[in-house]
PDB file of C-alpha atoms in Angstrom:
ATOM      1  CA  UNK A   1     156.070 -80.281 -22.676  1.00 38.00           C
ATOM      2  CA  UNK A   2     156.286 -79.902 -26.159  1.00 41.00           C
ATOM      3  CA  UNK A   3     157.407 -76.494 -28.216  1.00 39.00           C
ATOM      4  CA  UNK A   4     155.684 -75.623 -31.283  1.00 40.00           C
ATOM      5  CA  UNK A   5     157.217 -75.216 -34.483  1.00 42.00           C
ATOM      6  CA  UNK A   6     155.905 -72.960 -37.425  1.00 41.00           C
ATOM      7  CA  UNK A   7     154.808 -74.963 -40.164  1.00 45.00           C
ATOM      8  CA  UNK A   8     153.604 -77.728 -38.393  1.00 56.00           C
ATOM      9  CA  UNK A   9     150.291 -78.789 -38.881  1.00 82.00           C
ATOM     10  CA  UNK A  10     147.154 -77.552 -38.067  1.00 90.00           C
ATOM     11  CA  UNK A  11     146.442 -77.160 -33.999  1.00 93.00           C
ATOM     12  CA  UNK A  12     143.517 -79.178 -33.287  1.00 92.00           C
ATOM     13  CA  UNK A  13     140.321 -78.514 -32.285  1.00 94.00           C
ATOM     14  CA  UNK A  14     137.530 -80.579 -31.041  1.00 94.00           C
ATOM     15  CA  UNK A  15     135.543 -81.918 -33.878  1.00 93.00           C
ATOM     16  CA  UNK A  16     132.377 -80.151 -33.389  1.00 94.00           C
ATOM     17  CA  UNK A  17     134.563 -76.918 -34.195  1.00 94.00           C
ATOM     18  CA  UNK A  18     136.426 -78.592 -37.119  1.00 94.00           C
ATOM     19  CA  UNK A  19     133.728 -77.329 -40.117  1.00 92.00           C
ATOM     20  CA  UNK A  20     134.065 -73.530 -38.874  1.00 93.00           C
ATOM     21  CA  UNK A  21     137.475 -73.498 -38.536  1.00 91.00           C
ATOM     22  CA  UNK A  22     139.492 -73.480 -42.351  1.00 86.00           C
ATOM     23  CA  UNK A  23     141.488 -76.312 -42.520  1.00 87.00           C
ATOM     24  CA  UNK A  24     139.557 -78.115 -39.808  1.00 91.00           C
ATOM     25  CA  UNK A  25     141.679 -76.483 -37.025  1.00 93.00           C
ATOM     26  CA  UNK A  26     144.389 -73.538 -35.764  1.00 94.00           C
ATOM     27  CA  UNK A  27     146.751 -72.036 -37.680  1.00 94.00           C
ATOM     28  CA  UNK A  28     150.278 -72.425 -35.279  1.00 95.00           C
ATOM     29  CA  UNK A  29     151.325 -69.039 -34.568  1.00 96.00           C
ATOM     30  CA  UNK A  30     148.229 -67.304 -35.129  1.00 95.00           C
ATOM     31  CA  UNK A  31     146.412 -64.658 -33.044  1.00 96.00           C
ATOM     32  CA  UNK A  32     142.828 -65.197 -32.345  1.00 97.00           C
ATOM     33  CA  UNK A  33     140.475 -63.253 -30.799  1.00 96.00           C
ATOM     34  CA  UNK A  34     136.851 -64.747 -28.682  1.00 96.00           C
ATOM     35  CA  UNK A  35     134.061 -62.366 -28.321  1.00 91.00           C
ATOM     36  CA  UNK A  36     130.262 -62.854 -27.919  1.00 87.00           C
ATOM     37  CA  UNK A  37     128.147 -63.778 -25.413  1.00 87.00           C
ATOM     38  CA  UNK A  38     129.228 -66.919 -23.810  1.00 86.00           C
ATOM     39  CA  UNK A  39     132.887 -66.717 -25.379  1.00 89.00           C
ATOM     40  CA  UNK A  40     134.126 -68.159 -21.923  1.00 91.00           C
ATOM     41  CA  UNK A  41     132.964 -71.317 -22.944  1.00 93.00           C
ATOM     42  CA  UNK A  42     134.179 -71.042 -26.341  1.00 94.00           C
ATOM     43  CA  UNK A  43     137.650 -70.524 -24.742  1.00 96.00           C
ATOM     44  CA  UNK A  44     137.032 -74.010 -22.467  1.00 96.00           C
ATOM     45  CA  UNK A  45     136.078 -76.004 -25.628  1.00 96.00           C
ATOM     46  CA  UNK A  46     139.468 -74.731 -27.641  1.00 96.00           C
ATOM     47  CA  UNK A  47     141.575 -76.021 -24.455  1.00 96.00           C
ATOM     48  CA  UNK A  48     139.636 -78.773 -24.245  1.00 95.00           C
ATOM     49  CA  UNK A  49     140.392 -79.963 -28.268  1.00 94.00           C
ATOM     50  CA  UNK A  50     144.336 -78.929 -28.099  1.00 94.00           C
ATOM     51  CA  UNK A  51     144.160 -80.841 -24.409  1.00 91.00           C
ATOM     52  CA  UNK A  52     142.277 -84.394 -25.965  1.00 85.00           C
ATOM     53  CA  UNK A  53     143.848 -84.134 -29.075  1.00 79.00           C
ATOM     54  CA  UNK A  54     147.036 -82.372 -29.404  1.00 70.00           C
ATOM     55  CA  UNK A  55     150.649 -83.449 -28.768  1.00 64.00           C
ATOM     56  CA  UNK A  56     152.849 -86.406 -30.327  1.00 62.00           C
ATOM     57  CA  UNK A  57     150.792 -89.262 -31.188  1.00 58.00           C
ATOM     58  CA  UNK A  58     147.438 -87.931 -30.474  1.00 60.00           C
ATOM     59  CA  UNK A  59     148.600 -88.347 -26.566  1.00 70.00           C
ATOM     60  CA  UNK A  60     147.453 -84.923 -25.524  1.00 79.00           C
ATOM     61  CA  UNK A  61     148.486 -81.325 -25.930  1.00 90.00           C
ATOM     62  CA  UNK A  62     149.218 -78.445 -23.267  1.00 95.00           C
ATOM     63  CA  UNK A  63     147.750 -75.571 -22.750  1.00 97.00           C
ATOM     64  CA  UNK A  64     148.676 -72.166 -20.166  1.00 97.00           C
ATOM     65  CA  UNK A  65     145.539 -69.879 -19.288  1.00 98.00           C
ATOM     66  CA  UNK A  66     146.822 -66.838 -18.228  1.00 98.00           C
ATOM     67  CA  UNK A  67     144.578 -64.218 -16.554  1.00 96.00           C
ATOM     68  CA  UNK A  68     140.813 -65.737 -16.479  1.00 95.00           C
ATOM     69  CA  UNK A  69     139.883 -65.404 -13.025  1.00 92.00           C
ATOM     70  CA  UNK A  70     136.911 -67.956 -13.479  1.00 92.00           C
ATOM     71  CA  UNK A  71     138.220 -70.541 -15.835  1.00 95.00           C
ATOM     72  CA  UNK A  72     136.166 -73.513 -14.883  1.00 94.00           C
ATOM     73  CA  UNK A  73     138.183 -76.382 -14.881  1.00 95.00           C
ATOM     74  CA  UNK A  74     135.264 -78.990 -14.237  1.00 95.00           C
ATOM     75  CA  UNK A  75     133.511 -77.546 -16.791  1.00 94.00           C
ATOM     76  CA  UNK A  76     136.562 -77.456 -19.387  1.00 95.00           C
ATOM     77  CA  UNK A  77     136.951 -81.530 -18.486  1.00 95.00           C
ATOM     78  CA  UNK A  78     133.177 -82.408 -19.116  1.00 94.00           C
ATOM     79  CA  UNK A  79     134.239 -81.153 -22.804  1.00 94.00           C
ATOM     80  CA  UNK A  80     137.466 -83.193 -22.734  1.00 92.00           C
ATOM     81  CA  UNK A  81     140.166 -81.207 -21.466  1.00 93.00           C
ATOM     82  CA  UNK A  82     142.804 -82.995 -19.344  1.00 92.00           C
ATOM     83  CA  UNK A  83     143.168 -81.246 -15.926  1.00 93.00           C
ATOM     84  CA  UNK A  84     146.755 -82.084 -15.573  1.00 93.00           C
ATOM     85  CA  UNK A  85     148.024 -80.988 -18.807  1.00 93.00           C
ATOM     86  CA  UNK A  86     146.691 -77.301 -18.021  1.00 96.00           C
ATOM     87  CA  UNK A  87     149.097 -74.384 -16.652  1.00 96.00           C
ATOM     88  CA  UNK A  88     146.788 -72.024 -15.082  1.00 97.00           C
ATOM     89  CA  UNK A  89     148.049 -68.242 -13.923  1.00 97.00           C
ATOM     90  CA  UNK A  90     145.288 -66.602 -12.328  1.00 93.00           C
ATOM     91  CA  UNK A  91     146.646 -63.277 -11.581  1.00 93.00           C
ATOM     92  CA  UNK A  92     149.794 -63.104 -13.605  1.00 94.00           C
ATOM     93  CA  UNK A  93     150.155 -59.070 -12.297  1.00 93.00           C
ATOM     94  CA  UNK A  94     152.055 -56.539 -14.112  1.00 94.00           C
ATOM     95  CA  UNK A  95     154.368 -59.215 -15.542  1.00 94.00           C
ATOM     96  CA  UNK A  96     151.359 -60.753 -17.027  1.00 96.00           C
ATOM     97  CA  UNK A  97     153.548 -60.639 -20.476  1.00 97.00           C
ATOM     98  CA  UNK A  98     156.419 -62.099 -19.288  1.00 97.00           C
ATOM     99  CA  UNK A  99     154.120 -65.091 -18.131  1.00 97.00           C
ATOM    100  CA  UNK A 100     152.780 -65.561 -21.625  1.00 98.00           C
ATOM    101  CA  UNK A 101     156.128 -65.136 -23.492  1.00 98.00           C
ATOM    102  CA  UNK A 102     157.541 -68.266 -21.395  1.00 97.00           C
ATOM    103  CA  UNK A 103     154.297 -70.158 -21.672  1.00 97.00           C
ATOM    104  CA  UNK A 104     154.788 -69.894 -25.875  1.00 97.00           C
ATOM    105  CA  UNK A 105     157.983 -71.891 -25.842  1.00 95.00           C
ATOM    106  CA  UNK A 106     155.871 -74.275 -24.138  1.00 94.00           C
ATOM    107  CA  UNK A 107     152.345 -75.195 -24.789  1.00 96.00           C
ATOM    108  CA  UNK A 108     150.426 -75.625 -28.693  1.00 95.00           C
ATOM    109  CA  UNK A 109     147.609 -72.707 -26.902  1.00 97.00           C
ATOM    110  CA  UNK A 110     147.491 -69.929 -24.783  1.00 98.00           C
ATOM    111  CA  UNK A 111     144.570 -68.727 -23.265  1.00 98.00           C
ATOM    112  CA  UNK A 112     145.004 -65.016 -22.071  1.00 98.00           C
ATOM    113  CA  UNK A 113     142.636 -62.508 -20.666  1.00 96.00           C
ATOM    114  CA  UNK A 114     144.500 -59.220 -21.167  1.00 95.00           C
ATOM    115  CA  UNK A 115     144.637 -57.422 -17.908  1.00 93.00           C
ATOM    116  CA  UNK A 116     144.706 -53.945 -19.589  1.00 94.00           C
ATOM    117  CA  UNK A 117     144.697 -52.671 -23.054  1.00 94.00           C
ATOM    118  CA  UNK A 118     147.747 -54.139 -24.674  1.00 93.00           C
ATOM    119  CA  UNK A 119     150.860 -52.057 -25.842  1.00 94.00           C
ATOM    120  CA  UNK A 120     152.437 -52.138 -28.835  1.00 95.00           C
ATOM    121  CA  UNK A 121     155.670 -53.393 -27.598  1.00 96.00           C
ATOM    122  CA  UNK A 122     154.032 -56.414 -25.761  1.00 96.00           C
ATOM    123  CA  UNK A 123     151.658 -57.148 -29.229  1.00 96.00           C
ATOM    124  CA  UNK A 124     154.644 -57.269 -30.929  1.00 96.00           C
ATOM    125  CA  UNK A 125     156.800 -59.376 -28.899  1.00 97.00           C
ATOM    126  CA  UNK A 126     153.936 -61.916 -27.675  1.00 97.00           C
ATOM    127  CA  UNK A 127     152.776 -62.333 -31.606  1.00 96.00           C
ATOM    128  CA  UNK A 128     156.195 -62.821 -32.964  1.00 97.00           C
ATOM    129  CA  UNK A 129     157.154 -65.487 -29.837  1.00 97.00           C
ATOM    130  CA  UNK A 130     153.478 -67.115 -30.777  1.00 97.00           C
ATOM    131  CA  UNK A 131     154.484 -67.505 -34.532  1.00 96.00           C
ATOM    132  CA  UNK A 132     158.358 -68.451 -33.871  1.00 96.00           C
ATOM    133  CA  UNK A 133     156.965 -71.343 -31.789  1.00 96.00           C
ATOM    134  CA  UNK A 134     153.676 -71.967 -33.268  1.00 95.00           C
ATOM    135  CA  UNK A 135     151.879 -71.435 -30.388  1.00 96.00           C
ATOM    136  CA  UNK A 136     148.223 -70.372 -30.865  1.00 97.00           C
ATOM    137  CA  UNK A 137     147.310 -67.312 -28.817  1.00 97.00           C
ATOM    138  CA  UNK A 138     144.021 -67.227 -27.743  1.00 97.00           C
ATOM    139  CA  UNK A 139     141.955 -63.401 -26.434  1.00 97.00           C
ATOM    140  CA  UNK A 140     139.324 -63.168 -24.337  1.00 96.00           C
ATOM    141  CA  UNK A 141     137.854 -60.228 -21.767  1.00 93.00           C
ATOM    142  CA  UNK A 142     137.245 -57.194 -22.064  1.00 92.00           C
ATOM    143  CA  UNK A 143     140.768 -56.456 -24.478  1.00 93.00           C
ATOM    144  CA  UNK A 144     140.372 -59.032 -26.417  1.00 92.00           C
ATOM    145  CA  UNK A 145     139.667 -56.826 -29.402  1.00 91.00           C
ATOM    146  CA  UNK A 146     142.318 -53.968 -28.677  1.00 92.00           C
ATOM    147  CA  UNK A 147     145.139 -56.470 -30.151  1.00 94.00           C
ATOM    148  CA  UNK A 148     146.321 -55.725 -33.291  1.00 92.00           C
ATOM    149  CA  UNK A 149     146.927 -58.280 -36.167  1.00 87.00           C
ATOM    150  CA  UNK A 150     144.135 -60.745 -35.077  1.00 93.00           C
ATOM    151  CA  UNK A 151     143.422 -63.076 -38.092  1.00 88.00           C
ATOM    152  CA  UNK A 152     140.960 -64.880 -37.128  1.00 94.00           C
ATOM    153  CA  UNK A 153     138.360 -63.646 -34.840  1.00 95.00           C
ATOM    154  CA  UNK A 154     135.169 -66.581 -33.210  1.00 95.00           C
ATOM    155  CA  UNK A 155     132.278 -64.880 -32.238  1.00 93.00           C
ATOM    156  CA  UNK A 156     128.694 -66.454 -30.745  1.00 92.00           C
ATOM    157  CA  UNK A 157     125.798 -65.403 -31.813  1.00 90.00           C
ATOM    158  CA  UNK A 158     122.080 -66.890 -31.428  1.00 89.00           C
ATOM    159  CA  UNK A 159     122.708 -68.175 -27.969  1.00 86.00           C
ATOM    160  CA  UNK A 160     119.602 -70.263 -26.303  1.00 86.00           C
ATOM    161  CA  UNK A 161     119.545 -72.070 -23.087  1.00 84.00           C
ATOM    162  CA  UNK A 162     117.471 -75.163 -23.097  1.00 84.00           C
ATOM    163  CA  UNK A 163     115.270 -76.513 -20.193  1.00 74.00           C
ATOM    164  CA  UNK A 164     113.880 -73.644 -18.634  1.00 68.00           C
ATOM    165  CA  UNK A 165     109.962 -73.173 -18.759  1.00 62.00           C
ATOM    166  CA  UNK A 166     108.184 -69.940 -17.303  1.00 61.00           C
ATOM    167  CA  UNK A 167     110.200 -69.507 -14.213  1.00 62.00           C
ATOM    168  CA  UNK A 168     110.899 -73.177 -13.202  1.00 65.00           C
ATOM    169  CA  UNK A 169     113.379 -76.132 -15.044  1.00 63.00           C
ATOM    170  CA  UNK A 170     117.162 -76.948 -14.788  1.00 71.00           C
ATOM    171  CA  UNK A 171     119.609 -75.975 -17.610  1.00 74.00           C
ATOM    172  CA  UNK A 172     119.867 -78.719 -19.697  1.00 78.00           C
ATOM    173  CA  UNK A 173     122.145 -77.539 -22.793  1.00 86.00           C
ATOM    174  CA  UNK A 174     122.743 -74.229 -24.376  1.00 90.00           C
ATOM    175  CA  UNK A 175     122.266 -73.653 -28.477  1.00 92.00           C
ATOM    176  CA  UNK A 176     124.787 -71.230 -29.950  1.00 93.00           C
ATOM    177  CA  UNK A 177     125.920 -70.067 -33.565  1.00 94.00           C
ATOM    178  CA  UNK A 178     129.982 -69.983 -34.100  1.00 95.00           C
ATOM    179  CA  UNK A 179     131.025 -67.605 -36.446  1.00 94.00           C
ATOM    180  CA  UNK A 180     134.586 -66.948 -37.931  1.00 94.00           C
ATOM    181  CA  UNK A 181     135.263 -64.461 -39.647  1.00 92.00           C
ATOM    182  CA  UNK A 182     139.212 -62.734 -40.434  1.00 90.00           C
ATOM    183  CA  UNK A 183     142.044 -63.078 -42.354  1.00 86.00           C
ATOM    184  CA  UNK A 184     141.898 -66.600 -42.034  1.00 82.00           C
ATOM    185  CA  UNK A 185     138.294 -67.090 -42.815  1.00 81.00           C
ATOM    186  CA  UNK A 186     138.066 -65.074 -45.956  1.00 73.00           C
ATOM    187  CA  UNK A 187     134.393 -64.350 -47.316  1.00 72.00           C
ATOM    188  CA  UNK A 188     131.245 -64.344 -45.160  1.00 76.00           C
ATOM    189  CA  UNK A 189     133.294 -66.255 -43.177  1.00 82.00           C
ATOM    190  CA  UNK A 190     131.984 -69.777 -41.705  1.00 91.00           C
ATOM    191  CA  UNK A 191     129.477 -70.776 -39.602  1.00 93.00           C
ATOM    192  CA  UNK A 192     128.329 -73.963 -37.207  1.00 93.00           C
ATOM    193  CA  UNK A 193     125.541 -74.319 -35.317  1.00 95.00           C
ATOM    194  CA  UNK A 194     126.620 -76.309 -31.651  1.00 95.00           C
ATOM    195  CA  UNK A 195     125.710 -77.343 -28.577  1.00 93.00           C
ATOM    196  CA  UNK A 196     128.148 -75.750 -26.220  1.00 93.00           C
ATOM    197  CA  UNK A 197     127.478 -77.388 -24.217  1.00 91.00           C
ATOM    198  CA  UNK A 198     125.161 -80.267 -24.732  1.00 92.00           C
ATOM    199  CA  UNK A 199     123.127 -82.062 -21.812  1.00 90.00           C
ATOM    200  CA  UNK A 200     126.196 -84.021 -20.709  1.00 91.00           C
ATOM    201  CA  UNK A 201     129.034 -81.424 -21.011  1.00 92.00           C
ATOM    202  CA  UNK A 202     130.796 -81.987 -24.128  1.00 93.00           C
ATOM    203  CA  UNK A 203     130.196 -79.956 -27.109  1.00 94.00           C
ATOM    204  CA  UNK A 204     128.116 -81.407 -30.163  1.00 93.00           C
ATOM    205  CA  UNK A 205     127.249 -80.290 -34.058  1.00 93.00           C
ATOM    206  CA  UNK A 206     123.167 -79.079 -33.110  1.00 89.00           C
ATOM    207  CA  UNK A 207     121.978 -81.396 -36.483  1.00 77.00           C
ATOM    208  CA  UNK A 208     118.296 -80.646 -37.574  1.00 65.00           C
ATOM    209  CA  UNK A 209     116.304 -83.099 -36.344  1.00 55.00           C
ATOM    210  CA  UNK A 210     113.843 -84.295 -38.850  1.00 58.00           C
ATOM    211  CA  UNK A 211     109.963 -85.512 -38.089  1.00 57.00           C
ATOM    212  CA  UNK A 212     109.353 -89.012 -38.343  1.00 60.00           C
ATOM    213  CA  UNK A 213     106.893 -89.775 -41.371  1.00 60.00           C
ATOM    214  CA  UNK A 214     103.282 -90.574 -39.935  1.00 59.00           C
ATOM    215  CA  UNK A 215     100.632 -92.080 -41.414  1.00 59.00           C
ATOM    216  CA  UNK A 216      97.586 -89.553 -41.882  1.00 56.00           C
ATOM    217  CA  UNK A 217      93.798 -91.545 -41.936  1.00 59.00           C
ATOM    218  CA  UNK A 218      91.458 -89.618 -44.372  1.00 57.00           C
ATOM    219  CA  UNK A 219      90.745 -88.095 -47.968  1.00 55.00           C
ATOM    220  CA  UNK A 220      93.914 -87.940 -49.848  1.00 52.00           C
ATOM    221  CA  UNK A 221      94.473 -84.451 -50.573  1.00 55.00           C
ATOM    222  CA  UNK A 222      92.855 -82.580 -53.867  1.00 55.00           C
ATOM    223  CA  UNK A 223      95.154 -83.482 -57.239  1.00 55.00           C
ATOM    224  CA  UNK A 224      97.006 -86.387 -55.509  1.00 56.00           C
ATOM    225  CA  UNK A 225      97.378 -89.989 -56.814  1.00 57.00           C
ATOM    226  CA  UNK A 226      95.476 -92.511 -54.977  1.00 53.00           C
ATOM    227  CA  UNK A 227      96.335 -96.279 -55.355  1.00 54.00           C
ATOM    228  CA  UNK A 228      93.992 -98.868 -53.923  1.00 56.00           C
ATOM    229  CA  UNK A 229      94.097-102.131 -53.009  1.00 55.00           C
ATOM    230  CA  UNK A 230      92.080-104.339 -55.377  1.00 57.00           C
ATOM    231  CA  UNK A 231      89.238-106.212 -54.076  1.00 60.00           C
ATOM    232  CA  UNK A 232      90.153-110.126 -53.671  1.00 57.00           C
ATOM    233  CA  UNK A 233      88.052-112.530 -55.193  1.00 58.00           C
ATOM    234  CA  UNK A 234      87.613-116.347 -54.125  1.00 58.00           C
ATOM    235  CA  UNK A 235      86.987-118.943 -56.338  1.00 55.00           C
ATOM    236  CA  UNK A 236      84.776-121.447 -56.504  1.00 50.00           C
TER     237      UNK A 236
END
C-alpha cells in the first residue's frame, strides 16, 4: 500500500470531477468537507477516481472509509472503484481516530464519517498526519462541517432524479450541480453539472444536448432572404 508524500502531485479524481476541482484533482494533505443532498454519492465517486486512477503507474490507488455505516460498495464499483483496494471500518468506536491516523500512513484518501463532533486535539493531529503523508481526508455526516481548517468544501445542489413519471417509472439517472467553493477554490468558486450517476452507474459531464436542425415547409418568415431555385429550361 502506498504512503503519500506532500508535494506530490495532484490526487486524482474521476474525470467528470476534473473541471470543478482546481488543478483537475486533490490537493495531498488537504481537508475536505461533502455536504448537500446526495453527498454520499459524491463520497463513492471520489473513492472511486483515487481507486481507478491513483497509485504508481496509473495501477490503482487505496482508499480506508472509516465510519459510513451504508457505504455501498456495488454502487462505488459501477463508478469504477476497485472493491479490493478499499479498507472499510464500519464502526471504528471510540478509537475511531486512532483508526484514521493509521489509515493516513497508508492510503492517497480517507473517507470518514465523524462519529461525534470532533475535538480539537483529534483535528489537529488527524490534519497534520493527512498533510505529513499527503493523504486526502475526506468529511461526510452529520460533522462534517464542525472540522476546522477545511479548504475545500463540495457541495450538491440542483439534484433531479430521472425516469419517474406521476407515480410510476424506474430511476434511471440522477442530475446534480457540484459546487466547490474554499480556500482552494478561490472566487465564486467552480461549478459542473454531472450525472451522478448516469443510467449505467458511472458518473458523466450532463453536456447540453442540442436539437437537431429540421427542415420547416412554409412562408419564410417576414424580413428573411429567400433563394429559389431557377426554373430549368430545355432546348430545342
Amino acid at each position: 500500500m502506498r504512503s503519500g508524500t506532500p508535494g506530490a502531485e495532484a490526487v486524482p479524481v474521476l474525470p467528470a470531477l476534473r473541471t470543478v476541482l482546481p488543478g483537475g484533482g486533490l490537493r495531498p494533505g488537504s481537508v475536505v468537507g461533502l455536504d448537500g443532498p446526495g453527498a454520499a454519492s459524491l463520497g463513492l465517486a471520489l473513492v472511486a477516481g483515487v481507486s481507478r486512477h491513483g497509485g504508481e503507474e496509473g495501477t490503482g490507488g487505496w482508499c480506508g472509509v472509516v465510519g459510513v455505516r451504508d457505504f455501498g460498495v456495488v454502487a462505488a464499483t459501477g463508478m469504477g472503484a476497485a472493491p479490493e483496494r478499499l479498507l472499510l471500518v464500519d464502526e471504528p468506536g471510540d478509537r475511531w481516530p486512532d483508526v484514521v491516523a493509521a489509515l493516513t500512513e497508508a492510503v492517497e484518501l480517507v473517507l470518514l464519517c465523524p462519529p461525534e463532533r470532533p475535538g480539537s486535539a483529534a483535528v489537529r493531529r488527524l490534519s497534520a498526519l493527512a498533510r505529513r503523508h499527503g493523504c486526502v481526508l475526506t468529511l461526510t455526516g452529520a460533522f462534517a462541517r464542525e472540522w476546522p481548517g477545511v479548504r475545500l468544501r463540495l457541495h450538491l445542489e440542483d439534484v433531479a432524479w430521472e425516469g419517474l413519471a406521476d407515480g410510476h417509472g424506474r430511476l434511471t439517472g440522477r442530475r446534480v450541480r457540484v459546487v466547490a467553493r474554499g480556500h482552494d477554490a478561490p472566487g465564486s468558486g467552480r461549478v459542473a453539472d454531472l450525472w451522478l450517476p448516469a443510467s449505467d452507474g458511472a458518473v458523466r459531464v450532463d453536456a447540453p444536448v442540442r436539437p437537431p436542425l429540421e427542415l420547416v415547409p412554409g412562408a419564410v418568415a417576414a424580413g428573411a432572404p429567400v433563394h429559389t431555385v431557377p426554373e430549368r429550361r430545355e432546348i430545342a
